[in-house]
mmCIF file of C-alpha atoms and ligand atoms in Angstrom:
data_model
loop_
_atom_site.group_PDB
_atom_site.id
_atom_site.type_symbol
_atom_site.label_atom_id
_atom_site.label_comp_id
_atom_site.label_asym_id
_atom_site.label_seq_id
_atom_site.Cartn_x
_atom_site.Cartn_y
_atom_site.Cartn_z
ATOM 1 C CA UNK A 1 17.059 6.646 -9.310
ATOM 2 C CA UNK A 2 16.698 2.978 -8.451
ATOM 3 C CA UNK A 3 13.061 1.918 -8.321
ATOM 4 C CA UNK A 4 11.859 -1.458 -6.880
ATOM 5 C CA UNK A 5 8.815 -2.437 -8.895
ATOM 6 C CA UNK A 6 6.400 -4.755 -7.043
ATOM 7 C CA UNK A 7 3.386 -5.501 -9.231
ATOM 8 C CA UNK A 8 1.690 -7.794 -6.751
ATOM 9 C CA UNK A 9 -1.673 -9.530 -7.474
ATOM 10 C CA UNK A 10 -5.000 -9.069 -9.352
ATOM 11 C CA UNK A 11 -4.820 -6.002 -11.532
ATOM 12 C CA UNK A 12 -1.506 -5.054 -10.019
ATOM 13 C CA UNK A 13 0.783 -6.307 -12.923
ATOM 14 C CA UNK A 14 -1.378 -4.611 -15.667
ATOM 15 C CA UNK A 15 -1.577 -1.145 -14.022
ATOM 16 C CA UNK A 16 2.136 -1.217 -12.996
ATOM 17 C CA UNK A 17 2.995 -2.101 -16.593
ATOM 18 C CA UNK A 18 1.471 1.160 -17.645
ATOM 19 C CA UNK A 19 3.501 3.151 -14.993
ATOM 20 C CA UNK A 20 6.684 1.423 -16.221
ATOM 21 C CA UNK A 21 5.910 2.559 -19.781
ATOM 22 C CA UNK A 22 5.787 6.064 -18.343
ATOM 23 C CA UNK A 23 9.211 5.526 -16.625
ATOM 24 C CA UNK A 24 10.630 4.217 -19.945
ATOM 25 C CA UNK A 25 9.336 7.374 -21.742
ATOM 26 C CA UNK A 26 11.042 9.548 -19.043
ATOM 27 C CA UNK A 27 14.270 7.625 -19.584
ATOM 28 C CA UNK A 28 14.343 8.704 -23.173
ATOM 29 C CA UNK A 29 14.563 12.302 -21.909
ATOM 30 C CA UNK A 30 17.740 11.445 -20.020
ATOM 31 C CA UNK A 31 16.379 10.651 -16.613
ATOM 32 C CA UNK A 32 18.607 8.043 -15.036
ATOM 33 C CA UNK A 33 16.042 5.534 -13.899
ATOM 34 C CA UNK A 34 16.678 1.883 -13.108
ATOM 35 C CA UNK A 35 13.971 -0.536 -12.306
ATOM 36 C CA UNK A 36 14.025 -4.129 -10.899
ATOM 37 C CA UNK A 37 10.885 -6.147 -10.347
ATOM 38 C CA UNK A 38 10.108 -8.523 -7.419
ATOM 39 C CA UNK A 39 7.053 -10.393 -6.190
ATOM 40 C CA UNK A 40 4.942 -9.450 -3.213
ATOM 41 C CA UNK A 41 1.573 -10.555 -1.825
ATOM 42 C CA UNK A 42 0.021 -13.641 -3.364
ATOM 43 C CA UNK A 43 2.754 -13.496 -6.029
ATOM 44 C CA UNK A 44 5.357 -13.584 -3.228
ATOM 45 C CA UNK A 45 3.609 -16.528 -1.614
ATOM 46 C CA UNK A 46 3.565 -18.378 -4.964
ATOM 47 C CA UNK A 47 7.255 -17.632 -5.654
ATOM 48 C CA UNK A 48 8.819 -18.069 -2.274
ATOM 49 C CA UNK A 49 6.106 -19.225 0.180
ATOM 50 C CA UNK A 50 6.099 -15.758 1.812
ATOM 51 C CA UNK A 51 3.952 -12.640 0.963
ATOM 52 C CA UNK A 52 7.067 -10.506 1.580
ATOM 53 C CA UNK A 53 9.998 -12.692 0.318
ATOM 54 C CA UNK A 54 13.341 -11.756 1.906
ATOM 55 C CA UNK A 55 14.787 -10.843 -1.518
ATOM 56 C CA UNK A 56 11.866 -8.404 -2.156
ATOM 57 C CA UNK A 57 12.375 -6.685 1.093
ATOM 58 C CA UNK A 58 16.109 -6.398 0.623
ATOM 59 C CA UNK A 59 15.576 -4.920 -2.938
ATOM 60 C CA UNK A 60 13.039 -2.476 -1.531
ATOM 61 C CA UNK A 61 15.463 -1.482 1.255
ATOM 62 C CA UNK A 62 18.229 -0.806 -1.212
ATOM 63 C CA UNK A 63 16.026 1.081 -3.731
ATOM 64 C CA UNK A 64 15.472 4.868 -3.591
ATOM 65 C CA UNK A 65 11.760 4.260 -4.005
ATOM 66 C CA UNK A 66 9.219 1.468 -4.333
ATOM 67 C CA UNK A 67 6.420 1.338 -6.867
ATOM 68 C CA UNK A 68 3.684 -1.097 -5.758
ATOM 69 C CA UNK A 69 0.559 -2.351 -7.630
ATOM 70 C CA UNK A 70 -1.802 -4.036 -5.300
ATOM 71 C CA UNK A 71 -1.992 -7.185 -3.224
ATOM 72 C CA UNK A 72 -4.719 -9.765 -2.434
ATOM 73 C CA UNK A 73 -6.903 -12.403 -4.069
ATOM 74 C CA UNK A 74 -9.872 -14.253 -2.685
ATOM 75 C CA UNK A 75 -8.019 -17.544 -3.316
ATOM 76 C CA UNK A 76 -5.546 -16.693 -0.553
ATOM 77 C CA UNK A 77 -8.211 -15.829 2.048
ATOM 78 C CA UNK A 78 -8.141 -19.262 3.627
ATOM 79 C CA UNK A 79 -4.386 -19.331 4.195
ATOM 80 C CA UNK A 80 -3.054 -18.739 7.763
ATOM 81 C CA UNK A 81 -3.021 -14.986 8.409
ATOM 82 C CA UNK A 82 0.740 -14.679 8.286
ATOM 83 C CA UNK A 83 0.849 -16.090 4.741
ATOM 84 C CA UNK A 84 -1.914 -13.894 3.336
ATOM 85 C CA UNK A 85 -1.068 -11.141 0.790
ATOM 86 C CA UNK A 86 -2.112 -8.254 3.083
ATOM 87 C CA UNK A 87 0.519 -9.359 5.671
ATOM 88 C CA UNK A 88 3.196 -8.691 3.009
ATOM 89 C CA UNK A 89 1.966 -5.165 2.457
ATOM 90 C CA UNK A 90 1.710 -4.449 6.241
ATOM 91 C CA UNK A 91 5.236 -5.866 6.827
ATOM 92 C CA UNK A 92 6.875 -3.814 4.071
ATOM 93 C CA UNK A 93 5.226 -0.623 5.429
ATOM 94 C CA UNK A 94 6.372 -1.352 8.920
ATOM 95 C CA UNK A 95 9.732 -2.680 7.857
ATOM 96 C CA UNK A 96 10.595 0.408 5.852
ATOM 97 C CA UNK A 97 9.137 2.602 8.545
ATOM 98 C CA UNK A 98 6.739 4.246 6.164
ATOM 99 C CA UNK A 99 4.592 5.985 8.835
ATOM 100 C CA UNK A 100 3.202 8.818 6.767
ATOM 101 C CA UNK A 101 0.609 7.819 4.048
ATOM 102 C CA UNK A 102 -0.476 10.731 1.838
ATOM 103 C CA UNK A 103 -3.720 10.215 -0.087
ATOM 104 C CA UNK A 104 -4.761 13.142 -2.133
ATOM 105 C CA UNK A 105 -8.403 13.281 -3.349
ATOM 106 C CA UNK A 106 -8.564 15.674 -6.310
ATOM 107 C CA UNK A 107 -11.444 16.164 -8.671
ATOM 108 C CA UNK A 108 -10.604 16.648 -12.315
ATOM 109 C CA UNK A 109 -13.286 19.019 -13.670
ATOM 110 C CA UNK A 110 -14.129 16.720 -16.614
ATOM 111 C CA UNK A 111 -14.900 13.879 -14.128
ATOM 112 C CA UNK A 112 -17.502 15.780 -12.018
ATOM 113 C CA UNK A 113 -20.333 13.859 -13.671
ATOM 114 C CA UNK A 114 -18.605 10.485 -12.880
ATOM 115 C CA UNK A 115 -18.956 11.165 -9.146
ATOM 116 C CA UNK A 116 -22.042 9.772 -7.455
ATOM 117 C CA UNK A 117 -22.432 13.222 -5.751
ATOM 118 C CA UNK A 118 -23.856 16.320 -7.535
ATOM 119 C CA UNK A 119 -21.213 18.222 -9.562
ATOM 120 C CA UNK A 120 -21.607 21.437 -7.423
ATOM 121 C CA UNK A 121 -20.826 19.468 -4.221
ATOM 122 C CA UNK A 122 -17.558 18.062 -5.573
ATOM 123 C CA UNK A 123 -16.305 20.500 -8.312
ATOM 124 C CA UNK A 124 -12.941 22.097 -7.168
ATOM 125 C CA UNK A 125 -12.418 19.316 -4.569
ATOM 126 C CA UNK A 126 -8.804 19.082 -3.351
ATOM 127 C CA UNK A 127 -8.309 17.162 -0.076
ATOM 128 C CA UNK A 128 -5.111 15.688 1.282
ATOM 129 C CA UNK A 129 -5.583 12.809 3.719
ATOM 130 C CA UNK A 130 -2.543 12.253 5.903
ATOM 131 C CA UNK A 131 -2.873 8.747 7.360
ATOM 132 C CA UNK A 132 -0.584 7.292 9.927
ATOM 133 C CA UNK A 133 0.432 3.934 8.558
ATOM 134 C CA UNK A 134 2.593 1.950 11.017
ATOM 135 C CA UNK A 135 0.622 2.073 14.282
ATOM 136 C CA UNK A 136 -2.914 1.807 15.661
ATOM 137 C CA UNK A 137 -5.113 -1.201 15.875
ATOM 138 C CA UNK A 138 -3.330 -2.576 12.710
ATOM 139 C CA UNK A 139 -0.237 -3.388 14.737
ATOM 140 C CA UNK A 140 -1.242 -3.064 18.420
ATOM 141 C CA UNK A 141 -0.572 -5.974 20.749
ATOM 142 C CA UNK A 142 -2.269 -8.005 22.170
ATOM 143 C CA UNK A 143 -4.114 -9.394 19.174
ATOM 144 C CA UNK A 144 -5.513 -12.655 18.089
ATOM 145 C CA UNK A 145 -8.394 -15.090 18.492
ATOM 146 C CA UNK A 146 -8.384 -17.236 21.526
ATOM 147 C CA UNK A 147 -10.831 -19.571 23.285
ATOM 148 C CA UNK A 148 -12.232 -18.541 26.709
ATOM 149 C CA UNK A 149 -12.647 -20.835 29.593
ATOM 150 C CA UNK A 150 -16.361 -21.358 28.805
ATOM 151 C CA UNK A 151 -15.322 -22.566 25.332
ATOM 152 C CA UNK A 152 -16.409 -19.471 23.557
ATOM 153 C CA UNK A 153 -14.026 -17.808 21.098
ATOM 154 C CA UNK A 154 -12.961 -14.170 21.574
ATOM 155 C CA UNK A 155 -11.240 -11.771 19.096
ATOM 156 C CA UNK A 156 -8.830 -9.166 20.285
ATOM 157 C CA UNK A 157 -7.213 -6.138 18.673
ATOM 158 C CA UNK A 158 -5.684 -3.243 20.463
ATOM 159 C CA UNK A 159 -5.779 0.464 19.480
ATOM 160 C CA UNK A 160 -2.445 1.958 20.665
ATOM 161 C CA UNK A 161 -0.571 5.150 19.877
ATOM 162 C CA UNK A 162 2.463 6.549 21.656
ATOM 163 C CA UNK A 163 2.923 10.279 21.931
ATOM 164 C CA UNK A 164 5.879 10.311 19.546
ATOM 165 C CA UNK A 165 4.031 8.411 16.867
ATOM 166 C CA UNK A 166 1.249 10.975 16.970
ATOM 167 C CA UNK A 167 3.571 13.908 17.074
ATOM 168 C CA UNK A 168 5.584 12.834 13.934
ATOM 169 C CA UNK A 169 2.474 12.306 11.820
ATOM 170 C CA UNK A 170 1.087 15.578 13.084
ATOM 171 C CA UNK A 171 4.154 17.416 11.890
ATOM 172 C CA UNK A 172 3.839 15.861 8.442
ATOM 173 C CA UNK A 173 0.197 17.100 8.176
ATOM 174 C CA UNK A 174 1.057 20.592 9.368
ATOM 175 C CA UNK A 175 4.038 20.908 7.059
ATOM 176 C CA UNK A 176 1.866 19.906 4.105
ATOM 177 C CA UNK A 177 -0.867 22.378 5.257
ATOM 178 C CA UNK A 178 1.725 25.176 5.233
ATOM 179 C CA UNK A 179 2.076 24.599 1.427
ATOM 180 C CA UNK A 180 -1.697 24.458 0.925
ATOM 181 C CA UNK A 181 -4.663 26.315 2.489
ATOM 182 C CA UNK A 182 -3.270 26.061 5.992
ATOM 183 C CA UNK A 183 -6.064 24.167 7.513
ATOM 184 C CA UNK A 184 -5.675 20.783 9.352
ATOM 185 C CA UNK A 185 -8.659 18.762 10.536
ATOM 186 C CA UNK A 186 -7.628 16.156 13.002
ATOM 187 C CA UNK A 187 -9.990 13.088 13.168
ATOM 188 C CA UNK A 188 -10.587 11.251 16.353
ATOM 189 C CA UNK A 189 -13.201 9.537 18.472
ATOM 190 C CA UNK A 190 -12.120 11.333 21.625
ATOM 191 C CA UNK A 191 -15.589 11.060 23.144
ATOM 192 C CA UNK A 192 -15.170 7.309 23.465
ATOM 193 C CA UNK A 193 -11.507 6.188 22.847
ATOM 194 C CA UNK A 194 -8.652 7.270 25.078
ATOM 195 C CA UNK A 195 -6.132 6.481 22.473
ATOM 196 C CA UNK A 196 -7.660 9.207 20.403
ATOM 197 C CA UNK A 197 -8.111 11.474 23.362
ATOM 198 C CA UNK A 198 -4.314 11.491 23.501
ATOM 199 C CA UNK A 199 -4.245 11.987 19.722
ATOM 200 C CA UNK A 200 -6.224 15.194 20.051
ATOM 201 C CA UNK A 201 -4.021 16.495 22.967
ATOM 202 C CA UNK A 202 -0.849 15.971 20.990
ATOM 203 C CA UNK A 203 -2.238 17.544 17.827
ATOM 204 C CA UNK A 204 -3.060 20.636 19.882
ATOM 205 C CA UNK A 205 0.539 20.676 21.130
ATOM 206 C CA UNK A 206 1.954 20.325 17.553
ATOM 207 C CA UNK A 207 -0.295 23.156 16.449
ATOM 208 C CA UNK A 208 1.615 25.542 18.752
ATOM 209 C CA UNK A 209 4.617 25.322 16.381
ATOM 210 C CA UNK A 210 2.423 26.241 13.418
ATOM 211 C CA UNK A 211 0.597 29.495 14.381
ATOM 212 C CA UNK A 212 -0.316 30.076 10.722
ATOM 213 C CA UNK A 213 -2.267 26.830 10.485
ATOM 214 C CA UNK A 214 -5.881 26.580 11.655
ATOM 215 C CA UNK A 215 -6.409 23.241 13.500
ATOM 216 C CA UNK A 216 -9.868 21.852 13.949
ATOM 217 C CA UNK A 217 -11.083 18.431 15.392
ATOM 218 C CA UNK A 218 -13.755 16.238 14.190
ATOM 219 C CA UNK A 219 -15.150 12.906 15.422
ATOM 220 C CA UNK A 220 -14.654 10.204 12.723
ATOM 221 C CA UNK A 221 -18.385 9.473 12.459
ATOM 222 C CA UNK A 222 -19.099 13.110 11.826
ATOM 223 C CA UNK A 223 -16.208 13.336 9.366
ATOM 224 C CA UNK A 224 -17.633 10.449 7.403
ATOM 225 C CA UNK A 225 -20.857 12.320 7.147
ATOM 226 C CA UNK A 226 -19.319 15.735 6.362
ATOM 227 C CA UNK A 227 -17.254 14.153 3.590
ATOM 228 C CA UNK A 228 -20.491 13.385 1.806
ATOM 229 C CA UNK A 229 -22.423 16.544 2.885
ATOM 230 C CA UNK A 230 -19.793 19.230 2.161
ATOM 231 C CA UNK A 231 -16.394 17.802 1.173
ATOM 232 C CA UNK A 232 -14.912 21.099 0.189
ATOM 233 C CA UNK A 233 -14.717 22.285 3.795
ATOM 234 C CA UNK A 234 -11.556 20.122 4.083
ATOM 235 C CA UNK A 235 -7.992 20.940 3.197
ATOM 236 C CA UNK A 236 -5.696 18.486 5.141
ATOM 237 C CA UNK A 237 -7.202 15.735 7.256
ATOM 238 C CA UNK A 238 -4.923 13.872 9.614
ATOM 239 C CA UNK A 239 -6.005 10.527 10.901
ATOM 240 C CA UNK A 240 -4.856 7.348 12.622
ATOM 241 C CA UNK A 241 -4.371 4.178 10.564
ATOM 242 C CA UNK A 242 -7.839 2.666 10.708
ATOM 243 C CA UNK A 243 -9.843 5.833 10.376
ATOM 244 C CA UNK A 244 -7.693 6.934 7.443
ATOM 245 C CA UNK A 245 -8.136 3.608 5.743
ATOM 246 C CA UNK A 246 -11.891 4.028 5.885
ATOM 247 C CA UNK A 247 -12.202 7.727 5.139
ATOM 248 C CA UNK A 248 -9.787 7.613 2.187
ATOM 249 C CA UNK A 249 -11.900 5.013 0.376
ATOM 250 C CA UNK A 250 -14.914 7.320 1.051
ATOM 251 C CA UNK A 251 -13.028 10.405 -0.205
ATOM 252 C CA UNK A 252 -11.913 8.566 -3.333
ATOM 253 C CA UNK A 253 -15.577 8.142 -4.549
ATOM 254 C CA UNK A 254 -15.976 11.978 -4.361
ATOM 255 C CA UNK A 255 -13.524 12.079 -7.281
ATOM 256 C CA UNK A 256 -15.482 9.820 -9.497
ATOM 257 C CA UNK A 257 -13.577 6.606 -9.009
ATOM 258 C CA UNK A 258 -11.135 5.001 -6.627
ATOM 259 C CA UNK A 259 -9.176 4.326 -9.786
ATOM 260 C CA UNK A 260 -7.937 7.896 -9.770
ATOM 261 C CA UNK A 261 -6.363 7.989 -6.315
ATOM 262 C CA UNK A 262 -2.571 7.842 -5.962
ATOM 263 C CA UNK A 263 -0.735 7.494 -2.641
ATOM 264 C CA UNK A 264 2.684 7.937 -1.117
ATOM 265 C CA UNK A 265 3.976 6.275 1.980
ATOM 266 C CA UNK A 266 7.034 8.010 3.391
ATOM 267 C CA UNK A 267 9.573 7.471 6.104
ATOM 268 C CA UNK A 268 11.273 10.194 8.066
ATOM 269 C CA UNK A 269 13.741 10.904 5.193
ATOM 270 C CA UNK A 270 11.132 10.942 2.424
ATOM 271 C CA UNK A 271 12.101 7.526 1.086
ATOM 272 C CA UNK A 272 8.888 6.218 -0.094
ATOM 273 C CA UNK A 273 6.594 3.502 -1.428
ATOM 274 C CA UNK A 274 4.073 4.624 -4.062
ATOM 275 C CA UNK A 275 0.899 2.788 -4.733
ATOM 276 C CA UNK A 276 -2.691 3.420 -5.965
ATOM 277 C CA UNK A 277 -5.071 3.727 -3.015
ATOM 278 C CA UNK A 278 -7.272 1.010 -4.575
ATOM 279 C CA UNK A 279 -7.050 -2.692 -4.124
ATOM 280 C CA UNK A 280 -6.218 -5.643 -6.472
ATOM 281 C CA UNK A 281 -9.757 -6.051 -7.840
ATOM 282 C CA UNK A 282 -9.319 -9.804 -8.741
ATOM 283 C CA UNK A 283 -12.754 -9.727 -10.342
ATOM 284 C CA UNK A 284 -11.457 -7.661 -13.301
ATOM 285 C CA UNK A 285 -7.839 -8.857 -13.317
ATOM 286 C CA UNK A 286 -6.388 -9.764 -16.659
ATOM 287 C CA UNK A 287 -9.147 -8.186 -18.630
ATOM 288 C CA UNK A 288 -7.205 -4.954 -19.492
ATOM 289 C CA UNK A 289 -10.014 -2.836 -18.286
ATOM 290 C CA UNK A 290 -8.588 -1.476 -14.991
ATOM 291 C CA UNK A 291 -7.739 2.256 -14.638
ATOM 292 C CA UNK A 292 -3.923 2.714 -14.454
ATOM 293 C CA UNK A 293 -4.140 6.483 -13.724
ATOM 294 C CA UNK A 294 -3.848 6.117 -9.937
ATOM 295 C CA UNK A 295 -0.619 4.212 -10.414
ATOM 296 C CA UNK A 296 0.771 6.672 -12.937
ATOM 297 C CA UNK A 297 -0.147 9.532 -10.669
ATOM 298 C CA UNK A 298 1.640 7.614 -7.878
ATOM 299 C CA UNK A 299 4.774 7.851 -10.054
ATOM 300 C CA UNK A 300 4.261 11.633 -10.176
ATOM 301 C CA UNK A 301 4.201 11.653 -6.336
ATOM 302 C CA UNK A 302 7.396 9.632 -6.412
ATOM 303 C CA UNK A 303 9.226 12.319 -8.332
ATOM 304 C CA UNK A 304 7.766 15.009 -6.093
ATOM 305 C CA UNK A 305 8.470 13.452 -2.706
ATOM 306 C CA UNK A 306 11.374 11.064 -3.119
ATOM 307 C CA UNK A 307 13.297 12.603 -6.021
ATOM 308 C CA UNK A 308 12.569 16.236 -5.225
ATOM 309 C CA UNK A 309 11.834 16.746 -8.890
ATOM 310 C CA UNK A 310 8.624 18.833 -9.104
ATOM 311 C CA UNK A 311 9.229 19.487 -12.791
ATOM 312 C CA UNK A 312 8.871 15.760 -13.699
ATOM 313 C CA UNK A 313 5.937 15.335 -11.279
ATOM 314 C CA UNK A 314 4.118 18.224 -13.005
ATOM 315 C CA UNK A 315 4.879 16.733 -16.421
ATOM 316 C CA UNK A 316 3.161 13.463 -15.432
ATOM 317 C CA UNK A 317 0.229 15.261 -13.807
ATOM 318 C CA UNK A 318 -0.192 17.339 -16.804
ATOM 319 C CA UNK A 319 -0.086 14.338 -19.223
ATOM 320 C CA UNK A 320 -2.845 12.776 -17.177
ATOM 321 C CA UNK A 321 -4.907 15.952 -17.248
ATOM 322 C CA UNK A 322 -4.436 16.117 -21.058
ATOM 323 C CA UNK A 323 -5.732 12.633 -21.664
ATOM 324 C CA UNK A 324 -8.700 13.159 -19.466
ATOM 325 C CA UNK A 325 -9.428 16.531 -21.210
ATOM 326 C CA UNK A 326 -9.128 14.641 -24.508
ATOM 327 C CA UNK A 327 -11.923 12.323 -23.412
ATOM 328 C CA UNK A 328 -10.074 9.064 -22.796
ATOM 329 C CA UNK A 329 -11.868 7.039 -20.111
ATOM 330 C CA UNK A 330 -11.458 3.563 -18.569
ATOM 331 C CA UNK A 331 -14.671 1.855 -17.779
ATOM 332 C CA UNK A 332 -14.779 3.058 -14.173
ATOM 333 C CA UNK A 333 -14.924 6.715 -15.179
ATOM 334 C CA UNK A 334 -16.720 6.434 -18.476
ATOM 335 C CA UNK A 335 -19.746 8.602 -19.158
ATOM 336 C CA UNK A 336 -21.764 8.863 -22.287
ATOM 337 C CA UNK A 337 -19.996 10.910 -24.984
ATOM 338 C CA UNK A 338 -16.465 10.008 -23.903
ATOM 339 C CA UNK A 339 -14.012 7.564 -25.400
ATOM 340 C CA UNK A 340 -13.870 4.223 -23.553
ATOM 341 C CA UNK A 341 -10.408 2.777 -23.633
ATOM 342 C CA UNK A 342 -8.541 -0.227 -22.295
ATOM 343 C CA UNK A 343 -5.922 -0.125 -19.454
ATOM 344 C CA UNK A 344 -3.045 -0.466 -21.874
ATOM 345 C CA UNK A 345 -4.542 2.079 -24.247
ATOM 346 C CA UNK A 346 -4.825 4.582 -21.366
ATOM 347 C CA UNK A 347 -1.120 3.930 -20.600
ATOM 348 C CA UNK A 348 -0.215 4.570 -24.283
ATOM 349 C CA UNK A 349 -2.262 7.791 -24.249
ATOM 350 C CA UNK A 350 -0.430 9.103 -21.210
ATOM 351 C CA UNK A 351 2.969 8.197 -22.850
ATOM 352 C CA UNK A 352 1.848 10.034 -26.032
ATOM 353 C CA UNK A 353 0.829 13.062 -24.034
ATOM 354 C CA UNK A 354 4.242 13.015 -22.274
HETATM 355 C C1 IPM B 401 -5.230 0.177 1.927
HETATM 356 C C2 IPM B 401 -5.650 -1.242 2.018
HETATM 357 C C3 IPM B 401 -4.768 -1.994 2.988
HETATM 358 C C4 IPM B 401 -4.991 -1.375 4.378
HETATM 359 C C5 IPM B 401 -5.060 -3.499 3.057
HETATM 360 C C6 IPM B 401 -4.977 -4.168 1.662
HETATM 361 C C7 IPM B 401 -4.246 -4.192 4.055
HETATM 362 O O1 IPM B 401 -7.022 -1.273 2.278
HETATM 363 O O2 IPM B 401 -3.960 0.437 1.609
HETATM 364 O O3 IPM B 401 -5.964 1.061 2.219
HETATM 365 O O4 IPM B 401 -5.914 -1.655 5.091
HETATM 366 O O5 IPM B 401 -4.203 -0.462 4.770
HETATM 367 MG MG1 MG B 402 -7.884 0.632 2.415
#
């Protein structure tokens, strides 16, 4: 198993270091894991003048899976758009054809009180957000900022989806639902946007191949409201790129902290990039207080989806459950009466539990 490790910016290096400790521990048990590290995002820009250096992309292409920390720092916000860290992330997603982004939002019972919602609203929560990742307004042409004849500036982005792009993400969502509670809620804004009217039509067509799965549709604004009102009504949610970006941040807070949410981004052959759903948090970078669990749980997803090794995935998941049950908490999930630990100490605790 060759893993390209791309720590990135902000808290990226410190959370990825904890996941690498977990990999090292697994290696002791005989798993043949090789890792190679390369810069991406702001780190790529510093090293090679490019947020996705050619060597980093080549390494990621050759690897069996990619482990990514996070990209972005305010200090790069004034660079030309193509040089900014986020461009590196979008280019590697597109370049590796990672169209299916899986973002599970699961509540650990011990963390119910860390959520900003009442425990009875969130306890038992287990949602899988399936977000399309290589299309939509993120990549649609035309785009840009131009100057009109009257001298005023205009900004343009284009929401576009082809039928085949919608169909392939639909299939991923239905396949996953078949292994869960067999419910798919497709998110759109079909009352206003034609792109998502097509989205809804294609989802209905895909559903014909999955008679056991119950398909429902919800406008994105209502979905944002329902996620807060009664989140347990959802099993699998399937969304376009921009709606999924927004709703997955919202769903993460149901679980207590965005620091708990892993993700997998897969291509058609289950080659994948694994990263926490959260960002680079430059405000707390280098302080050893970030929560590494989303990154460690992303490694569990790597074993499940790319290496087809459910046993190792379960081992990692169980180790995380154990440290949470034992009361270990980073600052973002700390509540009175629990044991506040640093990022590196949390990593050590997971390794010990393994
Ligand atoms: C995410 C992030 C990215 C996105 C940014 C950093 C480009 O918010 O992975 O959700 O918008 O997809
Ligand atoms: Mg986001």
